[in-house]
């Protein structure tokens, strides 16, 4: 019975690449197992999908500032490595597919040690820490960006795995809102939400709702219930983002690769406000600069964000939206799901 182990977590972006592949994986593998963290976002996301066995393991995240918690990382990793080794021996998978994130490190290490083929996927322009640590233990690193693969001896450019359901949002859901003929702006700050983007929206809400009907995905427990505006709706979290994007004219987003490539696939012009280097490795800034260079987006780094330039960027996006759409139409479209699926099949142990 062919079996595959999937892993990846920490943010929704590390999970949705796995989700996108599920329909294809089910045509070949009889059993799909997901190894994720005990309390990560991946646990809740995977719970909504049938016939996937979820196995939690201990996971630890590097905190990008001095803290004594980081000294515990090697010990937790070793415990998790032995947990994963035991699980993999018991489940005897034909292959492991990793989307990165800290929880994937012990899974890849253990699988490699047990001679199980491992394929990984890197969403960002440069390798994340987990994929950097494990890159020599995997057979193939699939990449979203072409230049990422060119700098890896085992890299293969496949593009971004886009979930099929993203292309089939239900526009009828909007009938319960009084949108009329207004343009729609969707604001999303990543799977955890962004307080900086939230505050920028609230501070400039009169300006935004003058031009748009605004759907604002704030992040869990981050809504501002004091705000009342007929052209503004707050949502803490949605697992039906495709419905909102199906009626979306423009978007404000963080610079996570999955989010911006989904907007590119749907040809939605965007303003990217990437996560600051102060709390990240700068991957979202690199992604955003690439998209701006290609003419797919405008960018505004959060260190420079204020009310005046926020409004200026929105006005500029409105002016340039048609040009951005034309650039998006010219972007090469990879059949990423088939390419990744074929790589997985070709490398799976018989």
Short mmCIF file of C-alpha atoms in Angstrom, two decimals:
data_model
loop_
_atom_site.label_atom_id
_atom_site.label_comp_id
_atom_site.label_asym_id
_atom_site.label_seq_id
_atom_site.Cartn_x
_atom_site.Cartn_y
_atom_site.Cartn_z
CA UNK A 1 0.00 0.00 0.00
CA UNK A 2 1.82 3.19 -1.15
CA UNK A 3 2.18 5.67 1.71
CA UNK A 4 3.36 9.28 1.75
CA UNK A 5 4.28 11.41 4.74
CA UNK A 6 3.69 15.14 4.41
CA UNK A 7 5.20 17.71 6.74
CA UNK A 8 5.44 21.45 7.13
CA UNK A 9 4.07 24.02 9.50
CA UNK A 10 4.37 27.16 11.55
CA UNK A 11 2.38 29.29 9.13
CA UNK A 12 -0.50 28.52 6.78
CA UNK A 13 1.85 28.99 3.82
CA UNK A 14 3.79 25.91 4.90
CA UNK A 15 0.59 23.88 4.88
CA UNK A 16 -1.32 25.01 1.79
CA UNK A 17 1.31 23.67 -0.62
CA UNK A 18 0.60 20.23 0.82
CA UNK A 19 -3.15 20.84 0.67
CA UNK A 20 -2.91 21.80 -3.00
CA UNK A 21 -1.43 18.39 -3.83
CA UNK A 22 -3.99 16.25 -1.99
CA UNK A 23 -6.28 15.42 -4.93
CA UNK A 24 -3.34 14.24 -7.04
CA UNK A 25 -1.68 12.36 -4.18
CA UNK A 26 -4.88 10.41 -3.52
CA UNK A 27 -4.76 9.00 -7.06
CA UNK A 28 -1.47 7.28 -6.29
CA UNK A 29 -1.07 6.86 -2.52
CA UNK A 30 -3.44 4.74 -0.47
CA UNK A 31 -2.38 6.37 2.77
CA UNK A 32 -1.49 10.00 3.51
CA UNK A 33 0.07 10.88 6.86
CA UNK A 34 0.83 14.40 8.08
CA UNK A 35 3.51 15.02 10.70
CA UNK A 36 3.05 18.46 12.23
CA UNK A 37 3.52 20.30 15.47
CA UNK A 38 1.43 19.76 18.57
CA UNK A 39 -0.19 23.19 18.60
CA UNK A 40 0.61 24.73 15.21
CA UNK A 41 -1.79 26.14 12.64
CA UNK A 42 -1.26 23.03 10.50
CA UNK A 43 -3.12 20.85 13.04
CA UNK A 44 -6.35 22.84 12.68
CA UNK A 45 -6.06 23.12 8.89
CA UNK A 46 -5.43 19.41 8.29
CA UNK A 47 -8.31 18.44 10.63
CA UNK A 48 -10.74 19.73 7.98
CA UNK A 49 -9.53 17.20 5.40
CA UNK A 50 -10.71 13.61 5.48
CA UNK A 51 -8.59 10.46 5.42
CA UNK A 52 -5.36 12.11 6.55
CA UNK A 53 -3.72 10.76 9.68
CA UNK A 54 -2.24 13.65 11.67
CA UNK A 55 0.65 12.82 13.99
CA UNK A 56 1.87 15.64 16.27
CA UNK A 57 5.51 15.91 17.33
CA UNK A 58 7.39 18.38 19.47
CA UNK A 59 8.52 21.43 17.59
CA UNK A 60 10.54 24.52 18.43
CA UNK A 61 10.95 27.84 16.65
CA UNK A 62 14.03 30.03 16.49
CA UNK A 63 13.26 33.41 18.07
CA UNK A 64 15.16 36.06 16.11
CA UNK A 65 16.44 37.94 19.13
CA UNK A 66 18.40 36.96 22.23
CA UNK A 67 16.40 34.76 24.52
CA UNK A 68 17.33 31.83 26.73
CA UNK A 69 14.55 29.84 25.04
CA UNK A 70 16.80 29.41 21.99
CA UNK A 71 19.28 27.41 24.08
CA UNK A 72 16.69 24.64 24.38
CA UNK A 73 16.41 24.20 20.59
CA UNK A 74 19.09 21.47 20.13
CA UNK A 75 17.60 19.35 22.93
CA UNK A 76 14.03 19.63 21.65
CA UNK A 77 15.21 18.88 18.11
CA UNK A 78 16.97 15.71 19.22
CA UNK A 79 13.88 14.49 21.09
CA UNK A 80 11.73 15.28 18.08
CA UNK A 81 14.21 13.52 15.77
CA UNK A 82 13.88 10.27 17.72
CA UNK A 83 10.07 10.68 17.81
CA UNK A 84 10.03 11.05 14.03
CA UNK A 85 12.39 8.14 13.51
CA UNK A 86 10.06 5.89 15.48
CA UNK A 87 7.00 7.12 13.54
CA UNK A 88 8.67 6.69 10.13
CA UNK A 89 9.88 3.18 10.98
CA UNK A 90 6.36 2.23 12.03
CA UNK A 91 4.58 3.81 9.03
CA UNK A 92 7.18 2.77 6.45
CA UNK A 93 6.37 5.47 3.87
CA UNK A 94 7.46 5.28 0.24
CA UNK A 95 8.39 8.97 0.27
CA UNK A 96 8.31 12.14 2.38
CA UNK A 97 7.29 15.56 1.06
CA UNK A 98 8.23 18.63 3.06
CA UNK A 99 6.98 22.20 2.72
CA UNK A 100 9.43 23.54 5.28
CA UNK A 101 8.92 25.21 8.62
CA UNK A 102 10.68 24.18 11.84
CA UNK A 103 8.60 21.05 12.39
CA UNK A 104 9.92 19.61 9.11
CA UNK A 105 13.58 19.50 10.22
CA UNK A 106 13.43 16.35 12.41
CA UNK A 107 11.09 14.66 9.92
CA UNK A 108 13.53 15.17 7.04
CA UNK A 109 16.53 14.19 9.17
CA UNK A 110 14.87 11.00 10.35
CA UNK A 111 13.58 10.07 6.90
CA UNK A 112 16.98 10.62 5.32
CA UNK A 113 18.64 8.55 8.01
CA UNK A 114 16.20 5.71 7.32
CA UNK A 115 16.86 5.89 3.55
CA UNK A 116 13.38 7.20 2.74
CA UNK A 117 13.43 9.54 -0.31
CA UNK A 118 12.62 13.12 0.66
CA UNK A 119 11.36 15.86 -1.66
CA UNK A 120 10.99 19.43 -0.38
CA UNK A 121 9.48 22.62 -1.74
CA UNK A 122 10.76 26.16 -1.12
CA UNK A 123 8.23 28.94 -1.58
CA UNK A 124 10.49 31.95 -1.14
CA UNK A 125 13.17 33.51 -3.28
CA UNK A 126 15.86 32.36 -0.83
CA UNK A 127 15.81 29.16 1.22
CA UNK A 128 14.14 29.34 4.61
CA UNK A 129 16.12 28.14 7.62
CA UNK A 130 14.52 24.68 7.69
CA UNK A 131 15.25 24.05 4.01
CA UNK A 132 18.78 25.44 4.38
CA UNK A 133 19.46 23.03 7.24
CA UNK A 134 18.05 20.01 5.38
CA UNK A 135 18.97 20.79 1.75
CA UNK A 136 21.71 18.15 1.56
CA UNK A 137 19.41 15.44 2.91
CA UNK A 138 16.72 15.72 0.22
CA UNK A 139 16.75 14.30 -3.30
CA UNK A 140 15.04 17.28 -4.92
CA UNK A 141 14.24 20.81 -3.75
CA UNK A 142 11.33 22.10 -5.82
CA UNK A 143 11.30 25.89 -6.02
CA UNK A 144 8.73 28.58 -6.68
CA UNK A 145 11.30 30.97 -8.16
CA UNK A 146 13.51 30.03 -11.11
CA UNK A 147 16.66 31.68 -9.75
CA UNK A 148 16.34 29.75 -6.48
CA UNK A 149 16.69 26.43 -8.33
CA UNK A 150 19.63 27.76 -10.36
CA UNK A 151 21.61 28.19 -7.13
CA UNK A 152 21.00 24.64 -5.88
CA UNK A 153 22.64 21.43 -7.07
CA UNK A 154 19.40 19.52 -6.41
CA UNK A 155 16.99 22.34 -7.26
CA UNK A 156 14.15 22.06 -9.80
CA UNK A 157 12.02 25.06 -10.76
CA UNK A 158 8.34 24.10 -10.59
CA UNK A 159 6.55 27.29 -9.58
CA UNK A 160 4.00 27.77 -6.82
CA UNK A 161 1.47 25.00 -6.09
CA UNK A 162 -1.91 26.76 -6.30
CA UNK A 163 -4.93 25.11 -4.70
CA UNK A 164 -7.53 24.24 -7.32
CA UNK A 165 -10.38 25.55 -5.16
CA UNK A 166 -8.78 28.99 -5.19
CA UNK A 167 -9.80 29.35 -8.82
CA UNK A 168 -13.45 28.52 -8.10
CA UNK A 169 -14.64 30.98 -5.48
CA UNK A 170 -18.36 31.48 -4.90
CA UNK A 171 -19.25 35.04 -5.96
CA UNK A 172 -22.81 34.61 -4.72
CA UNK A 173 -21.66 34.90 -1.09
CA UNK A 174 -21.37 38.67 -1.67
CA UNK A 175 -25.16 39.01 -2.08
CA UNK A 176 -25.54 39.41 1.70
CA UNK A 177 -23.45 42.59 1.58
CA UNK A 178 -24.52 45.93 0.15
CA UNK A 179 -21.63 46.16 -2.32
CA UNK A 180 -23.64 47.44 -5.32
CA UNK A 181 -21.20 48.56 -8.03
CA UNK A 182 -18.33 49.43 -5.70
CA UNK A 183 -14.83 48.16 -6.31
CA UNK A 184 -13.73 45.59 -3.71
CA UNK A 185 -10.51 45.78 -1.68
CA UNK A 186 -9.40 42.70 0.27
CA UNK A 187 -6.88 43.24 3.07
CA UNK A 188 -5.04 40.22 4.47
CA UNK A 189 -2.09 40.20 6.84
CA UNK A 190 -0.97 36.59 6.69
CA UNK A 191 -2.27 33.59 8.63
CA UNK A 192 -1.73 35.32 12.00
CA UNK A 193 -2.89 38.74 10.85
CA UNK A 194 -0.81 41.92 11.03
CA UNK A 195 -1.43 44.57 13.66
CA UNK A 196 0.58 47.10 11.65
CA UNK A 197 -1.56 46.61 8.53
CA UNK A 198 -4.72 46.52 10.68
CA UNK A 199 -3.88 49.87 12.23
CA UNK A 200 -3.06 51.41 8.85
CA UNK A 201 -6.48 50.33 7.57
CA UNK A 202 -8.33 51.65 10.64
CA UNK A 203 -6.45 54.96 10.56
CA UNK A 204 -7.34 55.47 6.90
CA UNK A 205 -10.74 53.83 6.76
CA UNK A 206 -12.65 56.88 5.56
CA UNK A 207 -10.25 57.21 2.64
CA UNK A 208 -10.46 53.49 1.77
CA UNK A 209 -14.24 53.21 1.99
CA UNK A 210 -14.62 56.32 -0.17
CA UNK A 211 -13.17 54.25 -3.02
CA UNK A 212 -13.92 50.63 -2.05
CA UNK A 213 -16.04 48.13 -0.24
CA UNK A 214 -13.40 46.70 2.11
CA UNK A 215 -13.13 43.13 3.37
CA UNK A 216 -10.48 43.11 6.10
CA UNK A 217 -9.09 39.80 7.40
CA UNK A 218 -7.61 40.92 10.72
CA UNK A 219 -6.29 37.70 12.26
CA UNK A 220 -7.80 35.85 15.21
CA UNK A 221 -8.72 38.04 18.19
CA UNK A 222 -7.59 41.18 16.36
CA UNK A 223 -10.91 42.71 15.28
CA UNK A 224 -11.75 46.27 16.29
CA UNK A 225 -15.38 46.06 17.35
CA UNK A 226 -15.66 49.82 17.89
CA UNK A 227 -15.60 50.47 14.12
CA UNK A 228 -18.88 50.77 12.28
CA UNK A 229 -18.87 51.54 8.56
CA UNK A 230 -21.39 50.46 5.92
CA UNK A 231 -18.61 49.77 3.39
CA UNK A 232 -16.35 47.82 5.73
CA UNK A 233 -16.45 44.20 6.97
CA UNK A 234 -13.97 42.61 9.37
CA UNK A 235 -13.25 38.88 9.38
CA UNK A 236 -10.89 37.32 11.92
CA UNK A 237 -10.05 34.30 9.78
CA UNK A 238 -11.52 32.51 6.79
CA UNK A 239 -10.86 29.14 5.19
CA UNK A 240 -12.86 30.38 2.18
CA UNK A 241 -10.50 33.09 0.99
CA UNK A 242 -11.33 32.07 -2.58
CA UNK A 243 -14.84 33.51 -2.14
CA UNK A 244 -13.51 36.93 -1.17
CA UNK A 245 -10.87 36.90 -3.91
CA UNK A 246 -13.47 35.95 -6.53
CA UNK A 247 -14.96 39.47 -6.22
CA UNK A 248 -11.70 41.27 -5.38
CA UNK A 249 -10.42 44.17 -7.53
CA UNK A 250 -7.34 45.12 -5.50
CA UNK A 251 -5.57 43.60 -2.49
CA UNK A 252 -3.30 44.62 0.37
CA UNK A 253 -1.18 41.72 1.59
CA UNK A 254 1.94 40.63 3.41
CA UNK A 255 4.76 39.25 1.24
CA UNK A 256 4.37 35.55 1.91
CA UNK A 257 5.02 33.64 -1.30
CA UNK A 258 1.81 31.59 -1.25
CA UNK A 259 -0.41 34.65 -0.84
CA UNK A 260 1.21 36.76 -3.53
CA UNK A 261 1.37 33.90 -6.06
CA UNK A 262 -2.31 33.17 -5.42
CA UNK A 263 -3.10 36.83 -6.18
CA UNK A 264 -0.91 36.58 -9.29
CA UNK A 265 -2.79 33.46 -10.43
CA UNK A 266 -6.07 35.38 -10.05
CA UNK A 267 -4.60 38.50 -11.73
CA UNK A 268 -5.39 40.75 -8.74
CA UNK A 269 -3.15 43.87 -8.49
CA UNK A 270 -1.70 44.15 -5.01
CA UNK A 271 0.10 46.38 -2.54
CA UNK A 272 2.62 44.26 -0.63
CA UNK A 273 3.62 45.36 2.88
CA UNK A 274 6.26 42.74 3.75
CA UNK A 275 7.19 41.57 7.21
CA UNK A 276 10.06 43.63 8.66
CA UNK A 277 13.62 42.32 8.89
CA UNK A 278 13.39 43.06 12.62
CA UNK A 279 11.22 39.98 13.12
CA UNK A 280 12.04 37.90 10.01
CA UNK A 281 14.92 36.89 7.79
CA UNK A 282 13.79 39.36 5.15
CA UNK A 283 12.27 36.76 2.80
CA UNK A 284 9.03 38.71 2.37
CA UNK A 285 10.97 41.83 1.42
CA UNK A 286 12.86 39.87 -1.25
CA UNK A 287 9.59 38.38 -2.57
CA UNK A 288 7.99 41.83 -2.67
CA UNK A 289 10.91 43.42 -4.51
CA UNK A 290 10.84 40.64 -7.10
CA UNK A 291 7.10 41.14 -7.68
CA UNK A 292 7.53 44.89 -7.99
CA UNK A 293 10.41 44.45 -10.45
CA UNK A 294 8.23 42.14 -12.58
CA UNK A 295 5.44 44.70 -12.53
CA UNK A 296 3.02 42.51 -10.55
CA UNK A 297 2.73 44.69 -7.45
CA UNK A 298 3.59 47.86 -5.58
CA UNK A 299 5.46 47.60 -2.29
CA UNK A 300 5.66 49.60 0.92
CA UNK A 301 8.05 48.47 3.67
CA UNK A 302 6.47 48.67 7.09
CA UNK A 303 9.32 50.77 8.54
CA UNK A 304 8.31 53.50 6.09
CA UNK A 305 4.56 53.06 6.57
CA UNK A 306 2.60 56.16 7.56
CA UNK A 307 -0.84 57.51 6.74
CA UNK A 308 0.33 59.71 3.91
CA UNK A 309 2.38 57.21 1.92
CA UNK A 310 -0.18 54.46 2.61
CA UNK A 311 -2.83 56.56 0.85
CA UNK A 312 -0.38 57.50 -1.91
CA UNK A 313 0.37 53.83 -2.62
CA UNK A 314 -3.33 52.96 -2.77
CA UNK A 315 -3.93 55.83 -5.20
CA UNK A 316 -0.93 54.70 -7.28
CA UNK A 317 -2.27 51.13 -7.29
CA UNK A 318 -5.64 52.37 -8.56
CA UNK A 319 -3.90 54.27 -11.37
CA UNK A 320 -1.61 51.38 -12.35
CA UNK A 321 -4.01 48.47 -11.91
CA UNK A 322 -4.59 47.92 -15.63
CA UNK A 323 -0.85 47.93 -16.38
CA UNK A 324 -0.25 45.50 -13.53
CA UNK A 325 -2.97 43.19 -14.85
CA UNK A 326 -1.39 43.21 -18.31
CA UNK A 327 1.98 42.30 -16.78
CA UNK A 328 0.31 39.47 -14.85
CA UNK A 329 -1.31 38.15 -18.03
CA UNK A 330 2.16 37.86 -19.59
CA UNK A 331 3.65 35.95 -16.64
CA UNK A 332 4.54 32.33 -17.50
CA UNK A 333 2.16 29.78 -15.99
CA UNK A 334 3.72 26.56 -14.71
CA UNK A 335 1.67 23.40 -14.16
CA UNK A 336 3.17 23.23 -10.69
CA UNK A 337 0.90 20.61 -9.19
CA UNK A 338 1.58 18.09 -11.96
CA UNK A 339 5.32 18.82 -11.94
CA UNK A 340 5.62 18.32 -8.18
CA UNK A 341 3.37 15.24 -8.26
CA UNK A 342 5.46 13.65 -11.03
CA UNK A 343 8.68 14.32 -9.10
CA UNK A 344 7.14 12.67 -6.03
CA UNK A 345 6.02 9.62 -8.04
CA UNK A 346 9.37 9.25 -9.82
CA UNK A 347 11.28 9.26 -6.52
CA UNK A 348 8.98 7.17 -4.37
CA UNK A 349 10.37 3.80 -3.26
CA UNK A 350 8.62 0.79 -4.79
#
